[in-house]
Amino acid sequence: QKEVEQNSGPLSVPEGAIASLNCTYSDRGSQSFFWYRQYSGKSPELIMFIYSNGDKEDGRFTAQLNKASQYVSLLIRDSQPSDSATYLCAAEGGGSTLGRLYFGRGTQLTVWP
Amino acid sequence: DGGITQSPKYLFRKEGQNVTLSCEQNLNHDAMYWYRQDPGQGLRLIYYSQIVNDFQKGDIAEGYSVSREKKESFPLTVTSAQKNPTAFYLCASSRGGDYGYTFGSGTRLTVV
């Protein structure tokens, strides 16, 4: 069974701080990784994807990938109360499961003013 | 605007009843997926389809059925064999590559 594990949280940070969300995956064949944000009662929305080792930045969000360690992270700089949500990490399956995303259980983030 | 539409938003099922959840997309995506979400459980894959007239079971297919007769549509039927159907159901579609999934707004199913 291909697995994606996330730090369970919940994570609570003050406004303006850096929030760090972590994820590990079991399938060494996985090449692409995604972060989704899900507000309470809503559906997930894609905020970042990464497929190369290293960092990828988009505004206040930075995704980091280390394939040797099978580790993905998401940093949110200058956290805002509007960032309060559950963040889902997903890995695309390799081989015969190419195209299918495997999701972690999510990390709930609260940013307090 | 292109998107993926799920209906209804809320659905109530009586014991022993089959219900069908609708999922329609106009994104011209080949692949479509059904997930179930329970509190603290993350997303669990029920069924997926990568092409019209073909679909595969996911991790929790028992008690569910699907069809894929048109590219745009991927309805999910929750049968009476599904003993604990109360959950948030999410439909998604994908064109593959680095685009991930686009999700519908979800259907919240409750057994009464």
mmCIF file of C-alpha atoms in Angstrom:
data_model
loop_
_atom_site.group_PDB
_atom_site.id
_atom_site.type_symbol
_atom_site.label_atom_id
_atom_site.label_comp_id
_atom_site.label_asym_id
_atom_site.label_seq_id
_atom_site.Cartn_x
_atom_site.Cartn_y
_atom_site.Cartn_z
ATOM 1 C CA GLN A 1 0.000 0.000 0.000
ATOM 2 C CA LYS A 2 1.446 3.355 -1.029
ATOM 3 C CA GLU A 3 1.334 5.722 1.919
ATOM 4 C CA VAL A 4 1.658 9.416 2.530
ATOM 5 C CA GLU A 5 2.212 10.500 6.124
ATOM 6 C CA GLN A 6 1.820 14.024 7.444
ATOM 7 C CA ASN A 7 2.727 15.530 10.801
ATOM 8 C CA SER A 8 -0.527 15.081 12.584
ATOM 9 C CA GLY A 9 -0.856 18.525 14.129
ATOM 10 C CA PRO A 10 -2.856 20.493 14.826
ATOM 11 C CA LEU A 11 -0.364 23.258 14.253
ATOM 12 C CA SER A 12 -0.898 26.679 15.753
ATOM 13 C CA VAL A 13 1.247 29.721 14.892
ATOM 14 C CA PRO A 14 0.897 33.466 15.498
ATOM 15 C CA GLU A 15 0.175 35.854 12.658
ATOM 16 C CA GLY A 16 3.351 36.751 10.777
ATOM 17 C CA ALA A 17 5.216 33.577 11.730
ATOM 18 C CA ILE A 18 6.441 30.803 9.436
ATOM 19 C CA ALA A 19 4.291 27.661 9.392
ATOM 20 C CA SER A 20 6.092 24.434 8.491
ATOM 21 C CA LEU A 21 4.147 21.423 7.256
ATOM 22 C CA ASN A 22 5.848 18.094 6.633
ATOM 23 C CA CYS A 23 5.074 14.972 4.650
ATOM 24 C CA THR A 24 6.791 11.657 3.863
ATOM 25 C CA TYR A 25 5.854 9.136 1.182
ATOM 26 C CA SER A 26 6.510 5.443 0.717
ATOM 27 C CA ASP A 27 6.540 4.998 -3.092
ATOM 28 C CA ARG A 28 10.044 5.637 -4.467
ATOM 29 C CA GLY A 29 8.482 5.721 -7.938
ATOM 30 C CA SER A 30 6.514 8.881 -7.104
ATOM 31 C CA GLN A 31 7.708 11.839 -9.153
ATOM 32 C CA SER A 32 5.175 14.602 -8.580
ATOM 33 C CA PHE A 33 3.887 16.022 -5.317
ATOM 34 C CA PHE A 34 1.053 18.365 -4.504
ATOM 35 C CA TRP A 35 -0.159 20.496 -1.623
ATOM 36 C CA TYR A 36 -3.855 21.206 -1.276
ATOM 37 C CA ARG A 37 -5.572 23.590 1.110
ATOM 38 C CA GLN A 38 -8.997 22.680 2.449
ATOM 39 C CA TYR A 39 -11.138 25.096 4.416
ATOM 40 C CA SER A 40 -13.642 23.593 6.834
ATOM 41 C CA GLY A 41 -16.649 22.190 4.965
ATOM 42 C CA LYS A 42 -15.136 22.970 1.554
ATOM 43 C CA SER A 43 -13.345 20.962 -1.102
ATOM 44 C CA PRO A 44 -9.541 20.908 -1.494
ATOM 45 C CA GLU A 45 -7.870 23.461 -3.726
ATOM 46 C CA LEU A 46 -4.423 23.054 -5.257
ATOM 47 C CA ILE A 47 -1.857 25.544 -3.979
ATOM 48 C CA MET A 48 1.511 24.046 -4.968
ATOM 49 C CA PHE A 49 3.071 21.223 -6.938
ATOM 50 C CA ILE A 50 6.701 20.172 -7.121
ATOM 51 C CA TYR A 51 8.597 17.483 -9.021
ATOM 52 C CA SER A 52 12.255 18.510 -8.818
ATOM 53 C CA ASN A 53 14.501 18.198 -5.794
ATOM 54 C CA GLY A 54 14.991 21.488 -4.015
ATOM 55 C CA ASP A 55 12.732 24.442 -3.380
ATOM 56 C CA LYS A 56 9.888 25.952 -5.339
ATOM 57 C CA GLU A 57 8.523 29.320 -4.322
ATOM 58 C CA ASP A 58 5.163 30.917 -5.110
ATOM 59 C CA GLY A 59 4.420 34.074 -3.182
ATOM 60 C CA ARG A 60 4.382 33.284 0.524
ATOM 61 C CA PHE A 61 4.471 29.527 -0.120
ATOM 62 C CA THR A 62 7.617 27.426 -0.574
ATOM 63 C CA ALA A 63 7.503 23.714 -1.318
ATOM 64 C CA GLN A 64 10.604 21.640 -0.647
ATOM 65 C CA LEU A 65 11.314 18.169 -2.038
ATOM 66 C CA ASN A 66 14.010 15.669 -1.095
ATOM 67 C CA LYS A 67 13.517 12.459 -3.068
ATOM 68 C CA ALA A 68 16.420 10.665 -1.398
ATOM 69 C CA SER A 69 14.730 11.114 1.971
ATOM 70 C CA GLN A 70 11.213 10.776 0.467
ATOM 71 C CA TYR A 71 10.256 14.009 2.159
ATOM 72 C CA VAL A 72 8.122 16.952 1.074
ATOM 73 C CA SER A 73 7.424 20.095 3.022
ATOM 74 C CA LEU A 74 5.454 23.308 2.707
ATOM 75 C CA LEU A 75 6.522 26.553 4.324
ATOM 76 C CA ILE A 76 4.082 29.422 4.675
ATOM 77 C CA ARG A 77 5.810 32.715 5.384
ATOM 78 C CA ASP A 78 4.123 35.694 7.023
ATOM 79 C CA SER A 79 1.194 33.464 8.029
ATOM 80 C CA GLN A 80 -2.224 35.100 8.018
ATOM 81 C CA PRO A 81 -5.441 34.111 9.823
ATOM 82 C CA SER A 82 -6.875 33.376 6.351
ATOM 83 C CA ASP A 83 -4.284 30.575 6.035
ATOM 84 C CA SER A 84 -6.111 28.673 8.789
ATOM 85 C CA ALA A 85 -7.175 25.445 7.070
ATOM 86 C CA THR A 86 -6.254 21.799 6.687
ATOM 87 C CA TYR A 87 -3.334 21.166 4.353
ATOM 88 C CA LEU A 88 -3.241 17.914 2.402
ATOM 89 C CA CYS A 89 -0.061 16.472 0.943
ATOM 90 C CA ALA A 90 -0.411 14.203 -2.095
ATOM 91 C CA ALA A 91 2.037 12.068 -4.063
ATOM 92 C CA GLU A 92 1.428 10.812 -7.570
ATOM 93 C CA GLY A 93 1.791 7.057 -7.804
ATOM 94 C CA GLY A 94 4.557 5.599 -9.897
ATOM 95 C CA GLY A 95 4.502 2.719 -12.356
ATOM 96 C CA SER A 96 1.061 1.198 -12.897
ATOM 97 C CA THR A 97 -0.531 3.779 -10.586
ATOM 98 C CA LEU A 98 0.732 6.765 -12.578
ATOM 99 C CA GLY A 99 -1.849 9.516 -12.520
ATOM 100 C CA ARG A 100 -3.398 8.458 -9.245
ATOM 101 C CA LEU A 101 -2.776 10.725 -6.232
ATOM 102 C CA TYR A 102 -2.259 9.331 -2.751
ATOM 103 C CA PHE A 103 -3.264 11.728 -0.005
ATOM 104 C CA GLY A 104 -2.095 12.142 3.547
ATOM 105 C CA ARG A 105 -4.613 12.692 6.334
ATOM 106 C CA GLY A 106 -3.876 16.395 6.456
ATOM 107 C CA THR A 107 -2.455 18.840 8.971
ATOM 108 C CA GLN A 108 -4.791 21.380 10.523
ATOM 109 C CA LEU A 109 -3.204 24.821 10.742
ATOM 110 C CA THR A 110 -4.509 27.663 12.902
ATOM 111 C CA VAL A 111 -3.010 31.138 12.594
ATOM 112 C CA TRP A 112 -3.990 33.353 15.513
ATOM 113 C CA PRO A 113 -3.966 37.147 15.381
ATOM 114 C CA ASP B 1 -16.206 28.943 -17.009
ATOM 115 C CA GLY B 2 -14.811 25.419 -16.924
ATOM 116 C CA GLY B 3 -15.301 23.426 -13.791
ATOM 117 C CA ILE B 4 -16.586 20.342 -12.069
ATOM 118 C CA THR B 5 -20.090 20.268 -10.625
ATOM 119 C CA GLN B 6 -21.388 17.953 -7.955
ATOM 120 C CA SER B 7 -25.019 17.646 -6.985
ATOM 121 C CA PRO B 8 -26.805 17.661 -4.710
ATOM 122 C CA LYS B 9 -24.846 19.550 -2.059
ATOM 123 C CA TYR B 10 -26.675 17.711 0.738
ATOM 124 C CA LEU B 11 -28.319 14.300 0.490
ATOM 125 C CA PHE B 12 -30.219 12.238 3.019
ATOM 126 C CA ARG B 13 -30.549 8.489 2.647
ATOM 127 C CA LYS B 14 -32.903 6.158 4.417
ATOM 128 C CA GLU B 15 -31.767 2.732 5.526
ATOM 129 C CA GLY B 16 -31.830 0.225 2.641
ATOM 130 C CA GLN B 17 -32.024 2.896 -0.037
ATOM 131 C CA ASN B 18 -29.724 3.402 -3.022
ATOM 132 C CA VAL B 19 -28.764 6.971 -3.853
ATOM 133 C CA THR B 20 -26.833 8.446 -6.767
ATOM 134 C CA LEU B 21 -24.422 11.364 -6.563
ATOM 135 C CA SER B 22 -23.875 13.364 -9.698
ATOM 136 C CA CYS B 23 -20.514 14.598 -11.007
ATOM 137 C CA GLU B 24 -20.198 16.558 -14.259
ATOM 138 C CA GLN B 25 -17.117 18.298 -15.678
ATOM 139 C CA ASN B 26 -16.616 20.540 -18.704
ATOM 140 C CA LEU B 27 -12.824 20.658 -18.465
ATOM 141 C CA ASN B 28 -12.327 18.008 -21.145
ATOM 142 C CA HIS B 29 -10.421 15.890 -18.627
ATOM 143 C CA ASP B 30 -10.023 12.194 -19.348
ATOM 144 C CA ALA B 31 -9.618 11.004 -15.761
ATOM 145 C CA MET B 32 -12.225 11.244 -13.020
ATOM 146 C CA TYR B 33 -12.185 10.128 -9.403
ATOM 147 C CA TRP B 34 -14.481 9.624 -6.426
ATOM 148 C CA TYR B 35 -13.210 10.101 -2.881
ATOM 149 C CA ARG B 36 -14.812 9.758 0.480
ATOM 150 C CA GLN B 37 -13.714 11.955 3.383
ATOM 151 C CA ASP B 38 -14.438 11.200 7.031
ATOM 152 C CA PRO B 39 -13.186 13.323 9.932
ATOM 153 C CA GLY B 40 -9.543 12.503 10.657
ATOM 154 C CA GLN B 41 -9.374 9.970 7.805
ATOM 155 C CA GLY B 42 -8.162 12.055 4.910
ATOM 156 C CA LEU B 43 -9.305 11.215 1.388
ATOM 157 C CA ARG B 44 -9.995 7.597 0.517
ATOM 158 C CA LEU B 45 -10.386 6.555 -3.117
ATOM 159 C CA ILE B 46 -13.620 4.768 -4.018
ATOM 160 C CA TYR B 47 -13.469 4.437 -7.826
ATOM 161 C CA TYR B 48 -11.611 6.060 -10.685
ATOM 162 C CA SER B 49 -11.881 6.179 -14.440
ATOM 163 C CA GLN B 50 -9.125 7.117 -16.858
ATOM 164 C CA ILE B 51 -11.184 6.787 -20.013
ATOM 165 C CA VAL B 52 -14.809 6.515 -21.102
ATOM 166 C CA ASN B 53 -16.406 3.096 -20.569
ATOM 167 C CA ASP B 54 -13.634 1.976 -18.234
ATOM 168 C CA PHE B 55 -13.235 2.312 -14.479
ATOM 169 C CA GLN B 56 -11.287 0.679 -11.643
ATOM 170 C CA LYS B 57 -11.942 0.041 -7.994
ATOM 171 C CA GLY B 58 -10.101 2.136 -5.482
ATOM 172 C CA ASP B 59 -9.337 1.266 -1.893
ATOM 173 C CA ILE B 60 -12.897 1.252 -0.514
ATOM 174 C CA ALA B 61 -15.160 0.255 -3.441
ATOM 175 C CA GLU B 62 -17.421 -2.146 -1.523
ATOM 176 C CA GLY B 63 -20.999 -0.900 -1.422
ATOM 177 C CA TYR B 64 -20.483 1.599 -4.258
ATOM 178 C CA SER B 65 -20.930 1.486 -8.024
ATOM 179 C CA VAL B 66 -20.093 3.866 -10.880
ATOM 180 C CA SER B 67 -20.523 4.274 -14.610
ATOM 181 C CA ARG B 68 -18.616 6.274 -17.210
ATOM 182 C CA GLU B 69 -20.746 6.432 -20.340
ATOM 183 C CA LYS B 70 -19.717 9.979 -21.237
ATOM 184 C CA LYS B 71 -16.440 11.803 -20.799
ATOM 185 C CA GLU B 72 -18.171 14.579 -18.878
ATOM 186 C CA SER B 73 -20.053 12.447 -16.367
ATOM 187 C CA PHE B 74 -19.049 10.035 -13.603
ATOM 188 C CA PRO B 75 -22.009 9.317 -11.280
ATOM 189 C CA LEU B 76 -21.546 7.397 -8.042
ATOM 190 C CA THR B 77 -24.253 5.159 -6.588
ATOM 191 C CA VAL B 78 -24.161 4.418 -2.880
ATOM 192 C CA THR B 79 -25.964 1.111 -2.489
ATOM 193 C CA SER B 80 -27.717 -0.365 0.516
ATOM 194 C CA ALA B 81 -24.697 -2.663 0.912
ATOM 195 C CA GLN B 82 -22.652 0.315 2.131
ATOM 196 C CA LYS B 83 -23.297 0.101 5.868
ATOM 197 C CA ASN B 84 -21.769 3.379 6.942
ATOM 198 C CA PRO B 85 -22.302 5.843 4.089
ATOM 199 C CA THR B 86 -22.450 9.067 6.105
ATOM 200 C CA ALA B 87 -19.503 11.106 4.803
ATOM 201 C CA PHE B 88 -18.385 13.956 2.572
ATOM 202 C CA TYR B 89 -18.032 12.750 -1.032
ATOM 203 C CA LEU B 90 -15.660 14.483 -3.408
ATOM 204 C CA CYS B 91 -15.433 14.083 -7.157
ATOM 205 C CA ALA B 92 -12.278 15.141 -8.979
ATOM 206 C CA SER B 93 -10.983 15.239 -12.516
ATOM 207 C CA SER B 94 -7.520 15.468 -13.992
ATOM 208 C CA ARG B 95 -5.771 16.002 -17.307
ATOM 209 C CA GLY B 96 -2.647 14.383 -15.902
ATOM 210 C CA GLY B 97 0.880 15.681 -15.659
ATOM 211 C CA ASP B 98 1.677 18.340 -13.096
ATOM 212 C CA TYR B 99 -1.817 19.751 -12.930
ATOM 213 C CA GLY B 100 -3.074 17.591 -10.096
ATOM 214 C CA TYR B 101 -6.782 17.198 -9.553
ATOM 215 C CA THR B 102 -9.595 19.695 -9.764
ATOM 216 C CA PHE B 103 -12.234 18.960 -7.144
ATOM 217 C CA GLY B 104 -15.947 19.551 -7.159
ATOM 218 C CA SER B 105 -17.605 21.256 -4.204
ATOM 219 C CA GLY B 106 -18.649 17.945 -2.659
ATOM 220 C CA THR B 107 -21.825 16.181 -1.548
ATOM 221 C CA ARG B 108 -22.515 15.624 2.126
ATOM 222 C CA LEU B 109 -24.468 12.391 2.556
ATOM 223 C CA THR B 110 -26.272 11.594 5.788
ATOM 224 C CA VAL B 111 -28.180 8.449 6.718
ATOM 225 C CA VAL B 112 -31.460 9.152 8.488
#
